[in-house]
Amino acid sequence: MTRFTVLVAAPRIRSSVYTAALRAASEVASRVGVDSEPDVIDIAELGADLLAESSAAVEDALGLLSRSDVLLVASPQVHGTYTGLLKVFLDRLPELGLGHTVAVPLAVVEDLRNSRGIEEDLRILLADLGAWVAEPGLILAEEEADTPDSVVRAWADVAAPGLREAVSVAA
């Protein structure tokens, strides 16, 4: 069975980034043949535990991540890149901690004209942790985040063949 996790790195709990991530995860799952519901980690729910020396909630979330075969990582664009929440959380993984994972980057941006940087930054971050990163990543404008269906489907048409192959190799 393929284990699928959605990691949401928005500063607000259950944000529009969260909504978009779940919709994208549903499309990814159906396109690559993952029939189980994904686990969801909303980093904002971890709050101050992210900065604690040890936290059962953070360790549990990291455990979910380390057992994932497919990982969708969603972040809004903040100052041109992904959130500090994401960086703080992923810094707790060991070197190559995503070495067996197929990762799908999702960015929600204010202005699509300035979106290339975050997609590249997410790709580099995930690849540095050892993940095989889907190409292209999914980029949504903020106004698309609450109702992303058409953009997600169009993106999935392009990304699905590579994702399907990567997931079959990883499984």
Coordinates of N, CA and C in Angstrom, one line a residue, residues 19 22 25 42 46 55-59 61 76 92 102 114 129 148 162-163 169:
T19 N -6.9 23.9 1.8 CA -8.0 23.5 0.9 C -7.4 23.1 -0.5
L22 N -5.5 19.7 -0.3 CA -6.3 18.5 -0.3 C -6.9 18.2 -1.6
A25 N -4.2 16.8 -3.7 CA -3.9 15.4 -3.3 C -4.9 14.4 -3.8
D42 N -0.8 19.7 9.2 CA -1.0 21.2 9.0 C 0.0 21.8 10.1
L46 N 0.9 22.7 14.9 CA 2.0 22.4 15.8 C 2.4 23.5 16.7
S55 N 9.1 17.4 21.3 CA 7.7 17.5 21.3 C 7.1 16.2 20.7
A56 N 6.2 15.6 21.4 CA 5.6 14.4 20.9 C 4.8 14.6 19.6
A57 N 4.1 15.8 19.5 CA 3.4 16.1 18.3 C 4.3 16.3 17.1
V58 N 5.4 17.0 17.3 CA 6.3 17.1 16.2 C 7.0 15.8 15.8
E59 N 7.3 15.0 16.7 CA 7.9 13.7 16.4 C 6.9 12.8 15.7
A61 N 4.5 13.8 13.8 CA 4.4 14.4 12.4 C 5.6 14.0 11.6
P76 N 2.3 28.7 1.0 CA 2.1 30.0 0.3 C 3.5 30.7 0.1
R92 N 14.2 19.4 10.9 CA 14.3 18.3 11.9 C 14.4 16.9 11.3
V102 N 8.4 10.3 -3.2 CA 8.1 11.1 -4.3 C 7.4 12.3 -3.8
N114 N 5.5 36.3 -10.5 CA 6.7 36.1 -9.6 C 6.7 34.8 -8.9
L129 N 16.7 16.9 0.4 CA 16.3 15.9 1.5 C 16.2 14.5 0.9
P148 N -9.6 25.4 -6.8 CA -8.5 25.1 -7.7 C -8.7 24.1 -8.7
G162 N 4.7 11.2 -15.3 CA 5.9 11.1 -14.5 C 5.7 10.7 -13.1
L163 N 4.6 11.2 -12.5 CA 4.3 10.8 -11.1 C 3.9 9.3 -11.0
V169 N 7.8 3.0 -9.1 CA 9.2 2.6 -8.8 C 9.4 2.7 -7.3

